[in-house]
Amino acid sequence: MIGVVLFGASFYFKKQSSSTYTTGGGNIPAWVIGMSIFATFVSSISFLALPGKAYQSDWNGYVFSLSIPIAALLAVKFFVPLYRSINSVSAYAYLETRFGAWARVYASSCYLLTQLARTGSILYLLALPMNAMFGWDIALTIIFTGLAVTVYSMMGGLTAVVWTDAIQGILLITGAVVCAATLTFSLPEGADQLFEIATDNNKFSLGSFDFDFSTSTFWLVFVYGLFINMQNFGVDQNFVQRYITAKSDKEAVFSTWLGALLYLPVSALFFYIGTALFAYYQAFVDKLPADLQAFEMADRVFPYFIVNELPQGITGLLIAAIFAAGMSTVSTSLNSGATIILSDFYQRFSKKAVSDKSSMRVLYIASAAIGVFGIVTGVAMMQVKSALDAWWALSSIFSGGMLGLFLLGYFAKKATNAHAFAGVIAGIVVIFWITFADDLPLHTNLAIVLGTMAIFIVGFGLGLIFAGGKSKSNG
């Protein structure tokens, strides 16, 4: 961690402008940008929650990853060329050209709120296993980790973020591979016994193929994953900023595919670790304490294995990998959030020309502020019954409207400002209804799916009905 902080902070001493701080100056290799996209996608939540999910049930959650290639294909076909053609580092400047300033401010505000919730959740969920494994104080772990990431993100800008992301991405992959290999050859009869136990208990199942959207079937997770990943690759500033950072359109496309496709085998590796843990503790029942054998304790089995079963050195590698997964995601949120504050608020609404010196001051202050508020949010998460459930609910509410608004702007040429506004209101109502209503025959994961569809359908429908009004092209 000390090495990452010092390496990231070292970019502060290279000459920086607000442009290089937010885009890297077009000098970052495509493979580094791709690794940064991948590392941003993988958080400490993924590193710990996915093995816990596979240990508890099966590979149904992996269906989420299977939707990524479709989302990436749509991104490189439609969104990457669009964003690289717009003279703005903000993903949300396009919305202003279609629907006016309110749409840009709405999407930017949703994005910032989402990043605060995301940063706080990741810091908290990173501190939890450290508390369980070593007794480290949760609040102090959140504060220390948050400050470490804030220091190098604030000082080094996007260049520091993507290079440290690349290092952290390699580290977390290495940790996962070593752990999976160790588990595979730790059973008395080797890999054959692992697969035999897993197969007998249906642990490799991708879920039911019934068209039932009230429970977690294959199709529910696939549809949910498709919409979430379209939002990630299509309208999330974290990803869009990397498209703009690339030297050329070709390199932007390459880095997008690299980041997207790398997640498929790595997430499969996380699920495999969970399945292997199940087989391991079926073969060595006496090694798992009674208090961890309960169904709801599945998320704690992997941290217990890391501390008690892995050799020294490998334990340290896995802990470093968990921190790397969390820090890479948080650092991206800080830099992208600061970029949005500068471009969509400070520069957009300033009544006079903004100097580069003023822009740099805003970027430093905004990065530090988002880091501090993220830490405060993380500490506040200690009062929530389930931080993961809270994050899912908050992300659906804060980010649910953005994708629908983008799709409406790009594909519905007849939709105007008023049509889009009506669509957003309809989408927000649907999201709140599905998230908080009781006894609905629908899974809560459908909130973002149906909310996005409501925005598009209402806006598109109004555009057709009132087609006589003026409309703007999709740019």
C-alpha positions as a printed Julia matrix, in Angstrom:
475×3 Matrix{Float64}:
   0.0     0.0     0.0
   2.87    2.37    0.8
   4.41    1.58   -2.59
   1.16    2.29   -4.44
   0.63    5.58   -2.6
   4.17    6.77   -3.3
   4.04    5.67   -6.95
   0.67    7.34   -7.53
   1.68   10.54   -5.72
   4.9    10.76   -7.78
   2.86   11.9   -10.8
   2.17   15.13   -8.9
   5.75   16.23   -9.61
   5.3    15.95  -13.36
   3.94   19.04  -15.08
   0.15   18.77  -15.11
  -2.7    20.78  -16.59
  -6.39   20.25  -15.95
  -6.52   18.38  -19.28
  -3.72   15.93  -18.41
  -5.17   15.55  -14.9
  -8.5    14.36  -16.32
  -7.45   12.6   -19.56
  -3.8    11.66  -19.07
  -2.72   13.75  -22.04
  -3.22   10.9   -24.53
   0.05    9.21  -23.52
  -1.24    6.14  -21.7
  -0.84    2.73  -23.41
  -4.05    0.96  -24.42
  -3.28   -2.13  -22.31
  -2.96    0.05  -19.18
  -6.33    1.68  -19.89
  -7.85   -1.77  -20.44
  -6.43   -3.04  -17.14
  -7.8     0.08  -15.47
 -11.29   -0.64  -16.86
 -11.0    -4.19  -15.57
  -9.72   -3.17  -12.13
 -12.46   -0.57  -11.82
 -15.02   -3.29  -12.53
 -13.59   -5.59   -9.84
 -14.01   -4.25   -6.33
 -13.35   -5.84   -2.95
 -17.09   -6.63   -3.03
 -16.48   -8.87   -6.07
 -13.39  -10.43   -4.51
 -15.25  -11.53   -1.38
 -18.94  -11.65   -2.34
 -18.63  -13.81   -5.47
 -16.83  -16.7    -3.72
 -19.36  -16.38   -0.89
 -22.23  -16.6    -3.38
 -20.8   -19.7    -5.07
 -20.08  -21.33   -1.7
 -23.64  -20.65   -0.54
 -25.47  -21.66   -3.73
 -24.17  -22.1    -7.3
 -22.89  -20.18  -10.35
 -26.16  -18.34  -11.02
 -24.41  -15.02  -10.31
 -21.89  -15.72  -13.08
 -24.66  -15.16  -15.63
 -24.16  -11.43  -14.86
 -20.69  -11.72  -16.45
 -22.07  -13.46  -19.53
 -23.95  -10.28  -20.48
 -20.76   -8.19  -20.55
 -19.71   -8.96  -24.17
 -23.09   -7.7   -25.44
 -22.77   -4.47  -23.43
 -19.17   -4.02  -24.6
 -20.21   -4.57  -28.23
 -22.89   -1.87  -27.94
 -20.34    0.43  -26.29
 -17.7     0.13  -29.03
 -20.33    0.41  -31.78
 -22.31    3.37  -30.48
 -20.88    5.02  -27.37
 -17.09    5.05  -27.85
 -17.29    6.91  -31.21
 -19.91    9.28  -29.77
 -17.89   10.29  -26.73
 -14.64   10.64  -28.66
 -16.38   12.94  -31.15
 -17.68   15.3   -28.44
 -15.35   18.03  -27.27
 -15.88   17.33  -23.57
 -14.34   15.06  -20.94
 -17.78   14.64  -19.37
 -20.01   11.71  -20.28
 -23.02   13.92  -19.65
 -22.26   16.87  -21.96
 -24.06   14.98  -24.74
 -27.32   15.09  -22.78
 -27.21   18.87  -22.79
 -26.98   18.94  -26.58
 -30.11   16.78  -26.75
 -32.3    17.87  -23.87
 -30.8    20.99  -22.28
 -28.77   21.81  -19.18
 -31.24   20.14  -16.78
 -30.49   16.69  -18.28
 -26.74   17.17  -17.86
 -27.11   18.36  -14.26
 -29.56   15.55  -13.46
 -27.25   12.8   -14.79
 -24.15   14.36  -13.22
 -25.85   14.67   -9.83
 -27.04   11.05  -10.02
 -23.52    9.97  -10.9
 -21.93   11.87   -7.97
 -24.44   10.47   -5.48
 -23.82    6.96   -6.83
 -20.05    7.35   -6.43
 -20.38    8.54   -2.84
 -22.54    5.52   -2.01
 -20.18    3.23   -3.93
 -17.03    4.58   -2.28
 -18.51    4.31    1.2
 -19.82    0.79    0.58
 -16.51   -0.5    -0.8
 -14.46    1.0     2.05
 -16.84   -0.5     4.6
 -17.03   -3.92    2.94
 -13.22   -3.92    2.68
 -12.88   -3.2     6.41
 -15.33   -5.94    7.47
 -13.16   -8.97    6.59
 -10.09   -7.25    8.03
 -11.99   -6.89   11.29
 -13.08  -10.54   11.15
  -9.62  -11.84   10.26
  -7.38   -9.69   12.43
  -9.61   -7.7    14.76
  -8.67   -4.4    13.08
 -11.0    -1.57   14.05
 -13.55   -1.09   11.23
 -13.71    2.71   11.44
  -9.9     3.09   11.52
  -9.49    0.72    8.57
 -12.03    2.74    6.56
 -10.3     6.02    7.44
  -6.77    4.76    6.77
  -7.61    3.09    3.45
  -9.75    6.03    2.31
  -7.02    8.57    3.09
  -4.35    6.47    1.34
  -6.39    6.3    -1.87
  -7.37    9.98   -1.64
  -3.73   11.09   -1.35
  -2.47    9.49   -4.56
  -5.68   10.05   -6.54
  -5.72   13.74   -5.65
  -2.02   14.31   -6.29
  -1.5    12.22   -9.42
  -4.73   12.64  -11.37
  -5.97   10.15  -13.96
  -2.46    9.05  -14.97
  -1.77    7.92  -11.39
  -5.17    6.25  -11.18
  -4.86    4.15  -14.35
  -1.26    3.08  -13.72
  -1.98    2.08  -10.11
  -5.17    0.38  -11.35
  -3.06   -1.7   -13.76
  -0.68   -2.76  -10.98
  -3.57   -3.52   -8.64
  -5.38   -5.46  -11.39
  -2.34   -7.7   -11.95
  -2.01   -8.19   -8.18
  -5.64   -9.19   -7.64
  -5.54  -11.64  -10.6
  -2.34  -13.18   -9.21
  -3.91  -13.54   -5.77
  -7.02  -15.23   -7.16
  -5.0   -17.64   -9.35
  -2.72  -18.65   -6.47
  -5.69  -19.16   -4.14
  -7.6   -21.25   -6.7
  -4.55  -23.42   -7.39
  -3.89  -23.91   -3.68
  -7.5   -24.98   -3.08
  -7.56  -27.34   -6.07
  -4.6   -29.37   -4.83
  -5.42  -29.23   -1.11
  -8.08  -31.94   -1.15
  -6.95  -35.47   -0.2
  -7.79  -36.88   -3.64
  -6.92  -33.74   -5.6
  -8.95  -31.98   -8.3
 -11.07  -35.05   -9.09
 -12.55  -35.02   -5.6
 -13.28  -31.29   -5.85
 -15.27  -31.66   -9.07
 -17.02  -34.79   -7.82
 -18.28  -33.06   -4.66
 -19.26  -29.93   -6.59
 -21.12  -31.89   -9.27
 -22.96  -34.04   -6.73
 -24.22  -30.88   -5.04
 -25.14  -29.09   -8.31
 -22.68  -26.28   -7.54
 -21.94  -25.46  -11.2
 -25.58  -24.71  -12.07
 -26.29  -21.37  -13.79
 -29.79  -21.32  -12.3
 -33.24  -22.24  -13.52
 -34.06  -21.41  -17.15
 -37.73  -20.77  -16.29
 -39.08  -17.36  -17.33
 -39.81  -16.42  -13.72
 -38.84  -12.83  -12.87
 -39.76  -13.03   -9.2
 -36.7   -15.07   -8.28
 -33.05  -15.31   -9.33
 -33.29  -17.38  -12.52
 -30.8   -17.45  -15.4
 -32.89  -15.0   -17.42
 -33.44  -12.55  -14.54
 -29.71  -12.29  -13.81
 -28.88  -12.05  -17.54
 -31.37   -9.21  -18.17
 -30.31   -7.4   -14.99
 -26.64   -7.83  -15.93
 -27.25   -6.57  -19.45
 -28.81   -3.32  -18.22
 -26.22   -2.78  -15.48
 -23.36   -3.43  -17.88
 -24.88   -1.23  -20.59
 -24.98    1.49  -17.96
 -21.37    0.81  -16.93
 -19.91    0.7   -20.45
 -22.34    3.17  -21.99
 -22.93    6.05  -19.58
 -20.68    5.67  -16.51
 -18.08    8.44  -16.29
 -15.57    5.94  -14.83
 -15.55    4.08  -18.16
 -16.23    6.98  -20.54
 -13.23    8.88  -19.23
 -11.03    5.95  -20.26
 -12.46    5.97  -23.8
 -11.48    9.62  -24.1
  -8.05    8.97  -22.57
  -6.99    6.53  -25.32
  -4.7     7.82  -28.08
  -7.01    6.79  -30.93
 -10.42    5.27  -31.63
  -8.73    1.93  -32.33
  -6.94    1.93  -28.96
 -10.17    2.98  -27.19
 -11.95   -0.02  -28.71
  -9.05   -2.34  -27.8
  -8.94   -1.17  -24.17
 -12.73   -1.54  -23.86
 -12.63   -5.14  -25.1
  -9.6    -5.95  -22.93
 -11.25   -4.65  -19.76
 -14.56   -6.32  -20.56
 -13.34   -9.74  -21.68
 -10.74  -10.04  -18.92
 -13.53   -9.9   -16.35
 -15.16  -13.09  -17.7
 -12.38  -15.54  -16.74
 -11.48  -13.66  -13.57
 -15.05  -13.61  -12.27
 -15.27  -17.33  -13.17
 -12.15  -17.76  -11.04
 -13.91  -16.09   -8.08
 -16.89  -18.42   -8.48
 -14.55  -21.39   -8.77
 -12.88  -20.39   -5.49
 -16.29  -20.42   -3.78
 -17.11  -23.85   -5.23
 -13.67  -25.16   -4.26
 -14.15  -23.84   -0.71
 -17.41  -25.79   -0.48
 -15.69  -28.98   -1.61
 -12.74  -28.34    0.74
 -14.92  -27.99    3.82
 -17.01  -30.99    2.77
 -13.79  -33.02    2.74
 -12.49  -31.4     5.97
 -15.69  -30.77    7.94
 -13.85  -30.5    11.24
 -11.73  -27.56    9.99
 -14.69  -25.14    9.72
 -15.91  -23.72   13.06
 -19.54  -24.44   13.92
 -20.47  -20.73   13.88
 -19.41  -20.47   10.19
 -21.4   -23.49    9.05
 -24.69  -21.58    9.06
 -26.16  -20.68    5.65
 -26.01  -16.91    6.25
 -22.29  -16.99    7.17
 -21.11  -17.94    3.65
 -19.39  -14.58    3.04
 -17.09  -15.18    6.02
 -15.8   -18.59    4.94
 -13.31  -17.22    2.37
 -11.71  -14.73    4.82
 -11.48  -17.54    7.4
  -9.75  -19.79    4.84
  -7.31  -17.01    3.89
  -6.14  -16.55    7.48
  -6.25  -20.12    8.79
  -5.53  -22.41    5.83
  -3.23  -20.59    3.42
   0.54  -20.62    4.01
   2.18  -17.45    5.27
   3.08  -15.19    2.36
   0.13  -16.41    0.31
  -2.14  -15.09    3.07
  -0.4   -11.73    2.7
  -0.77  -11.86   -1.09
  -4.55  -12.44   -0.78
  -4.94   -9.58    1.71
  -2.99   -7.31   -0.65
  -5.21   -8.47   -3.53
  -8.37   -7.61   -1.57
  -7.02   -4.14   -0.82
  -5.97   -3.73   -4.47
  -9.48   -4.6    -5.65
 -11.03   -2.0    -3.36
  -8.48    0.76   -3.87
  -8.58    0.59   -7.68
 -12.35    1.11   -7.71
 -12.3     3.93   -5.15
  -9.46    5.84   -6.86
 -11.4     5.81  -10.13
 -14.51    7.19   -8.41
 -12.51   10.04   -6.86
 -10.9    11.17  -10.11
 -14.03   10.79  -12.24
 -16.16   12.54   -9.62
 -13.74   15.47   -9.5
 -13.77   15.64  -13.31
 -17.59   15.88  -13.31
 -17.59   18.61  -10.65
 -15.14   20.64  -12.75
 -16.69   20.16  -16.19
 -20.42   19.9   -15.45
 -20.7    22.41  -12.63
 -17.73   24.76  -12.16
 -16.8    25.35  -15.8
 -20.35   24.96  -17.13
 -21.91   27.58  -14.85
 -19.0    29.97  -14.39
 -19.88   33.42  -15.74
 -16.28   34.16  -16.69
 -13.47   32.28  -18.39
 -11.94   29.66  -16.09
  -8.16   29.6   -15.96
  -6.23   26.34  -15.87
  -4.89   27.29  -12.43
  -8.45   27.64  -11.1
  -9.43   24.37  -12.75
  -6.55   22.53  -11.08
  -7.53   24.01   -7.71
 -11.09   22.75   -8.18
  -9.85   19.28   -9.16
  -7.63   18.99   -6.06
 -10.35   20.24   -3.72
 -13.06   18.1    -5.33
 -10.9    14.92   -5.19
 -10.16   15.52   -1.51
 -13.81   16.33   -0.73
 -15.15   13.21   -2.44
 -12.57   11.13   -0.58
 -13.56   12.6     2.78
 -17.3    12.25    2.12
 -16.69    8.68    0.94
 -14.93    7.91    4.22
 -17.81    9.48    6.19
 -20.29    7.39    4.18
 -18.24    4.26    4.88
 -18.25    4.93    8.62
 -22.01    5.64    8.47
 -22.49    2.23    6.8
 -21.53    0.67   10.13
 -25.06    1.51   11.31
 -26.76   -0.25    8.38
 -27.99   -3.83    8.81
 -26.76   -4.94    5.36
 -24.3    -2.65    3.58
 -24.53   -4.68    0.37
 -28.33   -4.42    0.29
 -28.07   -0.7     1.07
 -25.61   -0.2    -1.81
 -27.82   -2.07   -4.28
 -30.86   -0.02   -3.25
 -28.98    3.3    -3.4
 -27.36    2.52   -6.76
 -30.74    1.62   -8.29
 -32.28    4.87   -7.04
 -29.39    7.2    -7.89
 -28.33    5.71  -11.22
 -31.53    4.15  -12.55
 -32.52    7.07  -14.74
 -29.24    7.74  -16.54
 -29.19    4.86  -19.02
 -32.79    5.41  -20.11
 -32.1     9.09  -20.72
 -29.03    8.29  -22.85
 -30.86    5.66  -24.89
 -33.72    8.08  -25.42
 -31.37   10.82  -26.58
 -29.44    8.59  -28.95
 -32.15    6.47  -30.53
 -35.36    8.52  -30.24
 -34.71   11.4   -32.63
 -38.2    12.86  -32.21
 -37.99   13.04  -28.4
 -37.59   16.6   -27.11
 -36.71   18.25  -23.8
 -40.25   17.96  -22.4
 -40.63   14.34  -23.53
 -37.36   13.39  -21.85
 -38.35   15.15  -18.61
 -41.67   13.3   -18.52
 -39.84   10.03  -19.19
 -37.39   10.61  -16.31
 -40.26   11.3   -13.9
 -41.97    8.08  -15.01
 -38.71    6.13  -14.63
 -38.04    7.45  -11.12
 -41.58    6.53  -10.04
 -41.13    2.97  -11.37
 -37.72    2.59   -9.67
 -39.05    3.72   -6.28
 -42.16    1.57   -6.66
 -40.25   -1.65   -7.38
 -37.54   -0.9    -4.78
 -39.86   -0.17   -1.86
 -43.25   -1.78   -2.62
 -44.14   -4.92   -0.69
 -45.49   -8.17   -2.15
 -44.66   -7.41   -5.79
 -44.24  -10.53   -7.97
 -40.99   -9.0    -9.28
 -37.4    -9.27   -8.12
 -35.98   -5.94   -6.85
 -33.12   -6.23   -9.38
 -35.69   -5.35  -12.04
 -35.94   -1.79  -10.67
 -33.21   -0.48  -12.95
 -34.44   -2.59  -15.89
 -38.05   -1.41  -15.77
 -37.05    2.13  -14.75
 -34.81    2.44  -17.81
 -37.53    1.02  -20.06
 -40.12    3.42  -18.6
 -37.96    6.44  -19.42
 -37.36    5.28  -22.97
 -40.93    4.14  -23.7
 -42.59    7.26  -22.25
 -40.14    9.65  -23.95
 -40.23    7.78  -27.25
 -44.04    7.5   -27.17
 -44.51   11.21  -26.47
 -42.06   11.98  -29.28
 -44.2     9.99  -31.72
 -47.49   11.48  -30.52
 -46.25   15.06  -30.64
 -43.98   14.6   -33.64
 -44.77   18.07  -34.88
 -42.39   19.58  -32.33
 -38.79   20.3   -33.12
 -36.22   17.66  -32.26
 -32.48   17.59  -32.16
 -30.36   15.01  -33.92
 -28.38   12.43  -32.0
 -25.17   14.18  -32.84
